[in-house]
Structure formats: C-alpha cells, structure tokens
CSV table of C-alpha atoms in Angstrom, one decimal:
chain,number,residue,atom,x,y,z
A,1,MET,CA,3.7,-17.4,-27.7
A,2,GLU,CA,5.0,-14.2,-26.1
A,3,GLY,CA,1.4,-13.3,-25.1
A,4,VAL,CA,1.0,-16.6,-23.3
A,5,LEU,CA,4.3,-16.2,-21.5
A,6,GLY,CA,3.5,-12.7,-20.5
A,7,LEU,CA,0.1,-13.8,-19.1
A,8,LEU,CA,1.8,-16.6,-17.1
A,9,VAL,CA,4.3,-14.1,-15.6
A,10,LEU,CA,1.4,-11.7,-14.8
A,11,ILE,CA,-0.5,-14.5,-13.0
A,12,ALA,CA,2.6,-15.6,-11.1
A,13,ASP,CA,3.3,-12.1,-10.0
A,14,ILE,CA,-0.3,-11.5,-8.9
A,15,TYR,CA,-0.2,-14.7,-6.9
A,16,ALA,CA,3.1,-13.7,-5.3
A,17,ILE,CA,1.8,-10.3,-4.3
A,18,ILE,CA,-1.3,-11.8,-2.8
A,19,LYS,CA,0.8,-14.2,-0.8
A,20,ILE,CA,3.2,-11.5,0.3
A,21,LEU,CA,0.3,-9.3,1.6
A,22,GLN,CA,-1.2,-12.3,3.4
A,23,SER,CA,2.1,-13.2,5.1
A,24,SER,CA,2.9,-12.4,8.7
A,25,ALA,CA,6.0,-10.4,7.7
A,26,SER,CA,6.4,-6.8,8.8
A,27,GLY,CA,4.9,-4.0,6.7
A,28,LEU,CA,8.3,-2.9,5.5
A,29,LYS,CA,9.3,-6.4,4.4
A,30,LYS,CA,6.0,-6.7,2.6
A,31,LEU,CA,6.5,-3.4,0.8
A,32,VAL,CA,10.1,-4.4,-0.3
A,33,TRP,CA,9.0,-7.7,-1.6
A,34,VAL,CA,6.0,-6.2,-3.5
A,35,LEU,CA,8.3,-3.7,-5.1
A,36,VAL,CA,10.9,-6.3,-6.0
A,37,VAL,CA,8.2,-8.4,-7.7
A,38,LEU,CA,6.7,-5.4,-9.5
A,39,LEU,CA,10.1,-4.0,-10.7
A,40,PHE,CA,11.6,-7.3,-11.7
A,41,PRO,CA,8.6,-9.6,-12.6
A,42,VAL,CA,10.4,-12.9,-13.4
A,43,ILE,CA,13.5,-12.6,-11.2
A,44,GLY,CA,11.4,-11.0,-8.4
A,45,PHE,CA,9.0,-13.9,-8.5
A,46,ILE,CA,11.7,-16.5,-8.4
A,47,ALA,CA,13.5,-14.7,-5.5
A,48,TRP,CA,10.3,-14.4,-3.6
A,49,PHE,CA,9.5,-18.1,-4.2
A,50,PHE,CA,12.7,-19.2,-2.6
A,51,PHE,CA,13.6,-16.4,-0.1
A,52,GLY,CA,10.5,-14.4,0.6
A,53,PRO,CA,8.0,-14.4,3.4
A,54,GLY,CA,6.4,-17.8,3.3
A,55,GLY,CA,8.9,-18.9,0.7
A,56,ARG,CA,10.5,-22.3,0.5
A,57,GLY,CA,14.0,-21.3,1.6
C-alpha cells in the first residue's frame, strides 16, 4: 500500500512541477514553487494546488 501511495505522490509532484514550469509566473516564483514541491512533496503539492501559479486560489 505504501508503494502505491508513494507512486501517487510522485505522479502528483511531477504534474505540479510541469505545470509550474509552464505557467506565466516569473522565474524566481517558479524556482521557489519547484523547491517547495520537491522539499515537501505532499504539503508542497497541496499548497501549490491552492495558492501556486495557475492554482485554484
């Protein structure tokens, strides 16, 4: 079960990073969001989803 959850987190993080890099945000904002997602995979993805460039918030 842990392997499946880990794979889902990995897929979500890769998706987030791709979307961050495709956004129209400045280079510094992109870098910060990518680092947040990489350093804090679950919380970073959730934060990006609601508050990041192209997010829902």
